[in-house]
Coordinates of C-alpha atoms in Angstrom, one line a residue:
M1 CA -76.6 7.8 -25.4
N2 CA -75.7 6.6 -28.8
D3 CA -73.2 9.4 -29.1
Q4 CA -71.6 8.3 -25.8
Q5 CA -71.4 4.7 -26.9
T6 CA -69.9 5.7 -30.2
S7 CA -67.3 7.9 -28.4
R8 CA -66.4 4.9 -26.0
A9 CA -66.1 2.6 -29.0
R10 CA -63.8 5.0 -30.7
A11 CA -61.6 5.3 -27.5
I12 CA -61.3 1.6 -27.2
D13 CA -60.5 1.2 -30.8
K14 CA -57.8 3.8 -30.4
V15 CA -56.3 2.0 -27.4
N16 CA -56.5 -1.3 -29.2
A17 CA -54.9 0.2 -32.2
S18 CA -52.1 1.7 -30.2
L19 CA -51.4 -1.6 -28.3
K20 CA -49.6 -3.1 -31.2
K21 CA -47.3 -0.1 -31.4
R22 CA -46.7 -0.1 -27.7
Y23 CA -45.8 -3.7 -27.7
A24 CA -43.5 -3.1 -30.7
R25 CA -41.8 -0.2 -28.9
E26 CA -41.3 -2.3 -25.7
K27 CA -39.9 -5.1 -27.9
R28 CA -37.5 -2.7 -29.6
F29 CA -36.4 -1.3 -26.2
K30 CA -35.6 -4.8 -24.9
V31 CA -33.7 -5.7 -28.0
L32 CA -31.7 -2.5 -27.8
G33 CA -30.9 -3.1 -24.1
L34 CA -30.0 -6.7 -24.6
G35 CA -27.8 -5.6 -27.6
A36 CA -26.0 -3.0 -25.5
V37 CA -25.3 -5.6 -22.8
L38 CA -24.1 -8.2 -25.3
L39 CA -21.9 -5.5 -27.0
G40 CA -20.4 -4.6 -23.7
L41 CA -19.7 -8.2 -22.8
F42 CA -18.2 -8.8 -26.3
F43 CA -15.7 -5.9 -25.9
V44 CA -14.8 -7.0 -22.4
S45 CA -14.4 -10.6 -23.6
V46 CA -12.1 -9.4 -26.5
L47 CA -10.1 -7.4 -24.0
F48 CA -9.6 -10.3 -21.6
I49 CA -8.9 -12.8 -24.4
D50 CA -6.3 -10.4 -25.9
I51 CA -4.6 -9.8 -22.5
V52 CA -4.6 -13.5 -21.5
G53 CA -3.5 -14.5 -25.0
K54 CA -0.5 -12.2 -24.9
G55 CA 0.4 -12.7 -21.2
Y56 CA 0.1 -16.4 -20.3
T57 CA 3.4 -17.3 -21.9
A58 CA 5.2 -15.0 -19.4
F59 CA 4.5 -17.5 -16.7
V60 CA 7.0 -19.9 -18.3
Q61 CA 10.6 -19.1 -19.1
T62 CA 13.0 -20.7 -21.6
H63 CA 16.1 -22.3 -20.0
L64 CA 19.1 -24.2 -21.3
E65 CA 20.0 -27.3 -19.4
L66 CA 23.8 -27.3 -19.6
E67 CA 26.4 -29.4 -17.8
V68 CA 28.4 -26.7 -16.0
Y69 CA 31.8 -27.4 -14.6
F70 CA 32.5 -25.2 -11.5
D71 CA 36.2 -24.9 -12.3
P72 CA 38.2 -24.4 -9.1
E73 CA 41.0 -22.7 -11.0
V74 CA 38.6 -20.0 -12.1
I75 CA 36.4 -19.7 -8.9
D76 CA 38.9 -20.4 -6.0
P77 CA 42.4 -21.0 -7.3
E78 CA 43.9 -21.2 -3.8
G79 CA 41.1 -23.2 -2.2
T80 CA 40.5 -20.8 0.7
R81 CA 36.7 -20.7 0.2
D82 CA 36.9 -17.0 0.9
P83 CA 33.5 -15.5 0.0
Q84 CA 35.1 -12.4 -1.4
V85 CA 37.3 -14.5 -3.7
I86 CA 34.3 -16.5 -4.7
A87 CA 32.3 -13.4 -5.5
R88 CA 35.1 -12.0 -7.7
A89 CA 35.4 -15.1 -10.0
D90 CA 34.6 -15.0 -13.7
Y91 CA 31.3 -16.8 -13.8
R92 CA 30.6 -15.6 -17.3
K93 CA 33.4 -17.8 -18.5
I94 CA 32.0 -20.8 -16.6
A95 CA 28.5 -20.2 -18.0
R96 CA 29.7 -19.9 -21.6
Q97 CA 32.1 -22.9 -21.5
P98 CA 29.3 -25.6 -22.0
L99 CA 28.1 -23.8 -25.2
K100 CA 31.7 -23.6 -26.4
E101 CA 32.0 -27.4 -25.9
L102 CA 28.7 -28.0 -27.8
F103 CA 29.7 -25.9 -30.7
P104 CA 33.5 -26.3 -31.1
D105 CA 33.5 -25.2 -34.7
V106 CA 32.3 -21.7 -33.9
S107 CA 35.2 -19.3 -34.5
G108 CA 35.6 -15.6 -35.1
R109 CA 34.7 -12.9 -32.6
R110 CA 31.3 -12.0 -34.1
D111 CA 30.1 -15.7 -34.1
K112 CA 31.4 -16.3 -30.6
R113 CA 29.6 -13.2 -29.4
A114 CA 26.4 -14.4 -31.1
L115 CA 26.7 -17.9 -29.6
N116 CA 27.3 -16.4 -26.1
S117 CA 24.2 -14.2 -26.5
I118 CA 22.0 -17.3 -26.4
L119 CA 22.4 -17.1 -22.6
S120 CA 21.0 -14.3 -20.5
S121 CA 23.3 -11.8 -18.9
G122 CA 21.8 -13.0 -15.6
A123 CA 23.2 -16.6 -16.1
P124 CA 26.6 -15.8 -14.4
Y125 CA 24.8 -14.3 -11.4
Q126 CA 22.7 -17.4 -11.2
L127 CA 25.9 -19.5 -10.9
L128 CA 27.4 -17.0 -8.4
N129 CA 24.3 -17.3 -6.1
M130 CA 24.5 -21.1 -6.3
V131 CA 28.2 -21.2 -5.3
K132 CA 27.7 -18.6 -2.5
A133 CA 24.8 -20.8 -1.1
N134 CA 26.8 -24.0 -1.5
P135 CA 30.6 -23.7 -1.9
D136 CA 30.9 -27.5 -2.1
L137 CA 29.8 -27.2 -5.8
I138 CA 33.3 -26.0 -6.6
G139 CA 35.1 -28.7 -8.5
T140 CA 31.9 -30.6 -9.5
R141 CA 29.9 -30.9 -12.7
Q142 CA 26.2 -30.1 -12.4
T143 CA 23.4 -30.0 -14.9
I144 CA 21.9 -26.6 -14.4
A145 CA 19.0 -24.8 -16.2
L146 CA 20.5 -21.5 -17.1
I147 CA 18.3 -18.6 -18.2
A148 CA 18.1 -18.0 -21.9
D149 CA 18.2 -14.6 -23.5
D150 CA 14.8 -12.9 -24.1
D151 CA 15.2 -13.1 -28.0
V152 CA 15.8 -16.9 -27.6
D153 CA 12.8 -17.1 -25.3
M154 CA 10.6 -15.2 -27.9
L155 CA 11.8 -17.5 -30.7
V156 CA 11.1 -20.7 -28.8
K157 CA 7.6 -19.4 -27.8
G158 CA 6.8 -18.6 -31.4
H159 CA 6.7 -14.8 -31.0
I160 CA 9.4 -14.3 -33.7
D161 CA 8.5 -15.2 -37.2
R162 CA 11.2 -17.5 -38.6
N163 CA 10.1 -16.8 -42.2
A164 CA 10.4 -13.1 -41.9
P165 CA 13.4 -11.4 -43.7
P166 CA 16.5 -11.4 -41.5
E167 CA 16.6 -7.6 -41.3
D168 CA 13.1 -7.7 -39.7
R169 CA 13.9 -10.1 -36.8
R170 CA 16.3 -9.9 -33.9
V171 CA 17.6 -13.4 -34.3
N172 CA 19.7 -14.3 -37.4
D173 CA 19.7 -17.6 -39.3
Q174 CA 22.8 -18.9 -37.6
M175 CA 21.4 -18.4 -34.1
I176 CA 18.1 -20.1 -35.2
A177 CA 20.2 -23.1 -36.4
W178 CA 22.1 -23.3 -33.1
I179 CA 18.8 -23.1 -31.1
D180 CA 17.2 -25.8 -33.3
K181 CA 20.1 -28.1 -32.7
L182 CA 19.9 -27.4 -28.9
E183 CA 16.1 -28.2 -29.0
Q184 CA 16.8 -31.5 -30.9
Q185 CA 19.3 -32.5 -28.1
G186 CA 16.6 -31.7 -25.4
I187 CA 18.7 -28.9 -23.9
V188 CA 16.1 -26.2 -24.4
V189 CA 13.4 -26.5 -21.8
K190 CA 10.5 -24.3 -20.5
K191 CA 10.1 -24.0 -16.8
F192 CA 7.6 -22.1 -14.5
N193 CA 8.9 -18.5 -14.3
T194 CA 9.3 -18.0 -10.5
R195 CA 11.5 -15.0 -11.1
F196 CA 8.5 -13.2 -12.6
F197 CA 7.0 -13.1 -9.1
T198 CA 10.2 -12.7 -7.0
N199 CA 12.5 -10.4 -9.0
G200 CA 12.3 -6.6 -9.1
D201 CA 12.4 -4.6 -12.3
S202 CA 15.2 -5.1 -14.8
R203 CA 16.4 -3.8 -18.2
E204 CA 16.6 -7.4 -19.3
P205 CA 13.1 -8.7 -19.9
E206 CA 13.9 -12.3 -18.9
L207 CA 15.1 -11.1 -15.5
A208 CA 12.3 -8.6 -14.9
G209 CA 9.7 -9.4 -12.3
I210 CA 6.8 -7.9 -10.3
G211 CA 8.2 -8.8 -6.9
G212 CA 9.2 -5.2 -6.1
A213 CA 5.9 -3.7 -7.5
V214 CA 3.8 -6.2 -5.5
A215 CA 5.7 -5.3 -2.3
G216 CA 5.3 -1.6 -3.1
S217 CA 1.6 -2.0 -3.6
F218 CA 1.3 -4.0 -0.4
Y219 CA 3.0 -1.3 1.7
T220 CA 1.0 1.5 -0.1
L221 CA -2.3 -0.2 0.5
L222 CA -1.3 -1.0 4.2
V223 CA -0.7 2.8 4.8
T224 CA -3.9 3.6 3.0
L225 CA -6.0 1.1 5.0
A226 CA -4.4 2.1 8.3
L227 CA -5.4 5.8 7.7
S228 CA -8.5 5.8 5.6
F229 CA -10.6 3.2 7.4
P230 CA -10.5 4.8 11.0
I231 CA -10.7 8.4 9.6
G232 CA -13.5 7.6 7.2
V233 CA -15.6 5.6 9.7
A234 CA -15.1 8.3 12.4
A235 CA -16.1 11.1 10.0
A236 CA -19.2 9.1 8.8
V237 CA -20.3 8.3 12.4
Y238 CA -19.9 12.0 13.5
L239 CA -21.7 13.4 10.4
E240 CA -24.5 10.8 10.6
E241 CA -25.1 10.5 14.4
F242 CA -23.7 13.5 16.2
A243 CA -23.3 16.5 13.9
P244 CA -26.0 19.2 14.1
K245 CA -28.1 19.5 11.0
N246 CA -27.3 23.0 9.7
R247 CA -25.8 24.7 6.6
W248 CA -22.3 23.9 7.6
T249 CA -22.8 20.1 7.7
D250 CA -24.8 20.4 4.5
L251 CA -21.8 22.2 2.9
I252 CA -19.4 19.4 4.2
E253 CA -21.6 16.7 2.8
V254 CA -21.8 18.4 -0.6
N255 CA -18.0 18.8 -0.7
I256 CA -17.4 15.1 0.3
N257 CA -19.7 14.0 -2.6
N258 CA -17.9 16.4 -4.9
L259 CA -14.5 15.1 -3.8
A260 CA -15.5 11.6 -4.9
A261 CA -15.7 12.9 -8.5
V262 CA -12.4 14.8 -8.5
P263 CA -9.9 13.4 -11.0
S264 CA -7.3 11.3 -9.2
I265 CA -4.4 13.2 -10.7
V266 CA -5.5 16.2 -8.7
F267 CA -4.8 14.3 -5.5
G268 CA -1.4 13.5 -6.9
L269 CA -0.6 17.2 -7.4
L270 CA -1.9 17.8 -3.8
G271 CA 0.3 15.1 -2.4
L272 CA 3.3 16.4 -4.4
A273 CA 2.8 20.0 -3.0
M274 CA 2.0 19.0 0.6
F275 CA 3.8 15.8 1.5
I276 CA 7.0 16.1 -0.6
N277 CA 7.5 19.8 -1.2
L278 CA 6.1 21.1 2.2
F279 CA 6.8 18.3 4.7
G280 CA 9.9 16.9 2.9
L281 CA 8.8 13.2 2.8
P282 CA 10.9 11.0 0.5
R283 CA 9.8 10.6 -3.1
S284 CA 8.8 7.3 -4.5
A285 CA 8.0 6.0 -1.0
P286 CA 4.9 3.8 -0.3
L287 CA 4.3 6.1 2.7
V288 CA 3.6 9.1 0.4
G289 CA 1.7 6.9 -2.0
G290 CA -0.5 5.7 0.9
L291 CA -1.1 9.2 2.1
V292 CA -2.2 10.4 -1.4
L293 CA -4.4 7.3 -1.9
T294 CA -5.9 8.0 1.5
L295 CA -7.1 11.4 0.4
M296 CA -8.5 9.8 -2.7
T297 CA -10.4 6.9 -1.0
L298 CA -11.7 8.8 2.0
P299 CA -14.8 10.2 0.2
T300 CA -15.7 6.6 -1.0
I301 CA -15.4 5.2 2.5
I302 CA -17.3 8.1 4.1
I303 CA -20.2 7.9 1.7
A304 CA -20.4 4.1 2.0
S305 CA -20.2 4.2 5.8
R306 CA -22.9 6.9 6.0
A307 CA -25.2 4.8 3.8
A308 CA -24.6 1.8 6.1
L309 CA -25.4 3.8 9.2
K310 CA -28.6 5.1 7.6
S311 CA -29.7 1.6 6.8
V312 CA -29.8 0.7 10.5
P313 CA -33.5 1.0 11.6
P314 CA -34.4 3.9 14.0
S315 CA -36.1 1.3 16.3
I316 CA -32.6 0.0 17.2
R317 CA -31.6 3.4 18.5
E318 CA -35.0 4.0 20.2
A319 CA -34.8 0.7 22.0
A320 CA -31.3 1.3 23.2
L321 CA -32.2 4.8 24.4
G322 CA -35.3 3.4 26.0
V323 CA -33.5 1.0 28.3
G324 CA -31.2 3.8 29.5
A325 CA -28.2 3.7 27.1
S326 CA -26.4 7.0 26.4
K327 CA -26.1 8.4 22.9
M328 CA -22.5 7.2 22.8
Q329 CA -23.4 3.7 24.0
T330 CA -26.3 3.5 21.5
V331 CA -24.0 4.4 18.6
F332 CA -20.9 2.3 19.4
H333 CA -22.6 -0.7 21.0
H334 CA -25.5 -1.1 18.6
V335 CA -25.6 1.1 15.5
V336 CA -21.9 0.8 14.4
P337 CA -21.6 -3.0 14.8
L338 CA -24.8 -3.5 12.7
A339 CA -23.5 -1.1 10.1
M340 CA -19.9 -2.6 10.1
P341 CA -20.5 -5.0 7.1
G342 CA -21.5 -2.2 4.9
M343 CA -18.6 -0.1 6.1
L344 CA -16.1 -2.9 5.4
T345 CA -17.6 -3.5 1.9
G346 CA -17.2 0.2 1.1
T347 CA -13.6 0.1 2.4
I348 CA -12.7 -3.0 0.3
I349 CA -14.1 -1.3 -2.8
G350 CA -12.1 1.8 -2.0
M351 CA -9.0 -0.3 -1.5
A352 CA -9.6 -2.0 -4.9
Q353 CA -9.9 1.4 -6.5
A354 CA -6.7 2.5 -4.9
L355 CA -4.9 -0.6 -6.0
G356 CA -5.6 0.2 -9.6
E357 CA -4.7 3.9 -9.5
T358 CA -1.7 5.1 -11.5
A359 CA -2.0 8.8 -12.2
P360 CA -1.6 10.2 -8.6
L361 CA 1.4 7.9 -8.0
L362 CA 3.1 9.2 -11.1
M363 CA 3.1 12.7 -9.7
I364 CA 5.0 11.7 -6.5
G365 CA 7.8 9.9 -8.3
M366 CA 6.7 6.3 -8.0
V367 CA 7.4 5.9 -11.8
A368 CA 11.2 5.6 -11.2
F369 CA 13.2 2.6 -12.3
I370 CA 13.7 0.7 -9.0
V371 CA 15.4 -2.7 -9.1
D372 CA 15.5 -3.6 -5.3
I373 CA 12.5 -5.0 -3.5
P374 CA 11.4 -2.5 -0.8
G375 CA 11.8 -3.5 2.8
G376 CA 9.4 -1.0 4.3
P377 CA 7.1 2.0 3.6
L378 CA 10.0 4.4 3.5
D379 CA 12.1 2.6 0.8
P380 CA 11.8 3.7 -2.8
S381 CA 9.3 1.5 -4.6
S382 CA 7.0 1.2 -7.5
V383 CA 3.5 -0.2 -7.6
L384 CA 1.8 -2.8 -9.9
P385 CA -0.2 -0.3 -12.1
V386 CA 2.9 1.9 -12.6
Q387 CA 5.0 -1.2 -13.4
V388 CA 2.5 -2.0 -16.1
Y389 CA 2.8 1.6 -17.4
L390 CA 6.7 1.3 -17.5
W391 CA 6.8 -2.0 -19.3
A392 CA 4.1 -1.0 -21.8
D393 CA 6.5 1.8 -22.9
S394 CA 9.4 -0.6 -23.5
P395 CA 10.2 -1.6 -27.1
E396 CA 11.3 -5.2 -26.5
R397 CA 8.8 -7.9 -27.6
A398 CA 9.4 -9.8 -24.3
F399 CA 8.1 -6.8 -22.3
V400 CA 4.7 -7.1 -24.1
E401 CA 4.0 -10.5 -22.6
R402 CA 5.2 -9.3 -19.2
T403 CA 3.0 -6.3 -19.4
S404 CA 0.0 -8.5 -20.1
A405 CA 1.0 -11.0 -17.4
A406 CA 1.3 -8.1 -14.9
I407 CA -2.2 -6.9 -15.9
I408 CA -3.5 -10.5 -15.4
V409 CA -2.0 -10.5 -11.8
L410 CA -3.5 -7.0 -11.1
L411 CA -6.9 -8.0 -12.4
S412 CA -6.8 -11.2 -10.3
F413 CA -6.1 -9.1 -7.2
L414 CA -9.0 -6.7 -8.1
I415 CA -11.4 -9.5 -8.8
A416 CA -10.4 -11.3 -5.5
M417 CA -10.9 -8.1 -3.5
N418 CA -14.3 -7.4 -5.0
T419 CA -15.4 -11.1 -4.6
F420 CA -14.3 -10.9 -0.9
A421 CA -16.4 -7.7 -0.5
V422 CA -19.5 -9.4 -2.1
I423 CA -19.0 -12.5 0.2
M424 CA -18.8 -10.3 3.3
R425 CA -21.8 -8.3 2.4
R426 CA -23.9 -11.5 1.8
R427 CA -22.6 -13.2 4.9
F428 CA -23.2 -10.4 7.4
E429 CA -26.1 -8.6 5.7
R430 CA -29.1 -8.2 7.8
R431 CA -32.6 -7.6 6.4
W432 CA -34.9 -5.5 8.6

């Protein structure tokens, strides 16, 4: 008896002695887990702060408010108001004339060229579009905000170090003096950069925009959604509700799960070989991009839809069959409507994944330099992630802020789509 009591006392002592170590291990595990979470949040915060810090300035653009004289002798000497005559006029001369009047002492070919380079090469086209829209401007003087060159824009925004040696900056001392004088006169102004959202791509950073890429992403996602949602849901319904349980369906299920883990560039190679080389569909078209992204997102939608169908309680099916409904009526009148919120959530997450993909679209030629905004799924186009990739490879400093701004827009779309998916799941979710 005494031996048993002694043995129990020893066991209790051992347990009590180990409790301190167990609590210490649990505490260390919690600290490590919390540290990992905080470290992840720190890196994500640094990434977001860096992107926003570099990109927010792209949403404003430097302009020069100049008094422009729409000289009828230059635009329409005969006064016919012929659109072809108006389109052939020398608007570059009209745009540069106000600067010439502000700096009458500038002489010499090199200095004149430097002075004229303060304005963007798109300023003459800005005046042309205004005259084409309103020919009554001919013969009048108007104060117009003309686009400044990207180097001037960078200098005004503080991205060019004025104290750096002249050979290390793109703006010389004379141009800095001219810009400072214009700023003192209140001619240099910053305005919201609407061209960033409406223009297509351009070699000139101050004229480049994401309008074409956003339209291309829209058409690409439209094709992807139109194909992947019905096909994915139909495949999930068949596999979950109607397919016989045998080795073939098990093989299909395993392959669908494996396809979800295949690198996206493999789908790009498949699309290049099948849709472009075999079927002869046009390169760089959102239609082909949508087909490739459909192949990539189908496994995600099928897996999410099957999980949603499995979550519907068997009692729903048994009750429907019990009152005389057929298998088809049970599935499409009761099971699928109840599983639809989960299906839509999986589809939205799949669309968000497709929106951020770049690699498969590079393989089908959507990396081309395309200025025009696409008018349909068959027009050549780029997409937002590929536009980010193109700008990130450009050496001009102004493209750095536009790259970051495009990333901000892309992340905003992704966050909005995921938020919409969460809201839909919470609103239509049913607990059994």
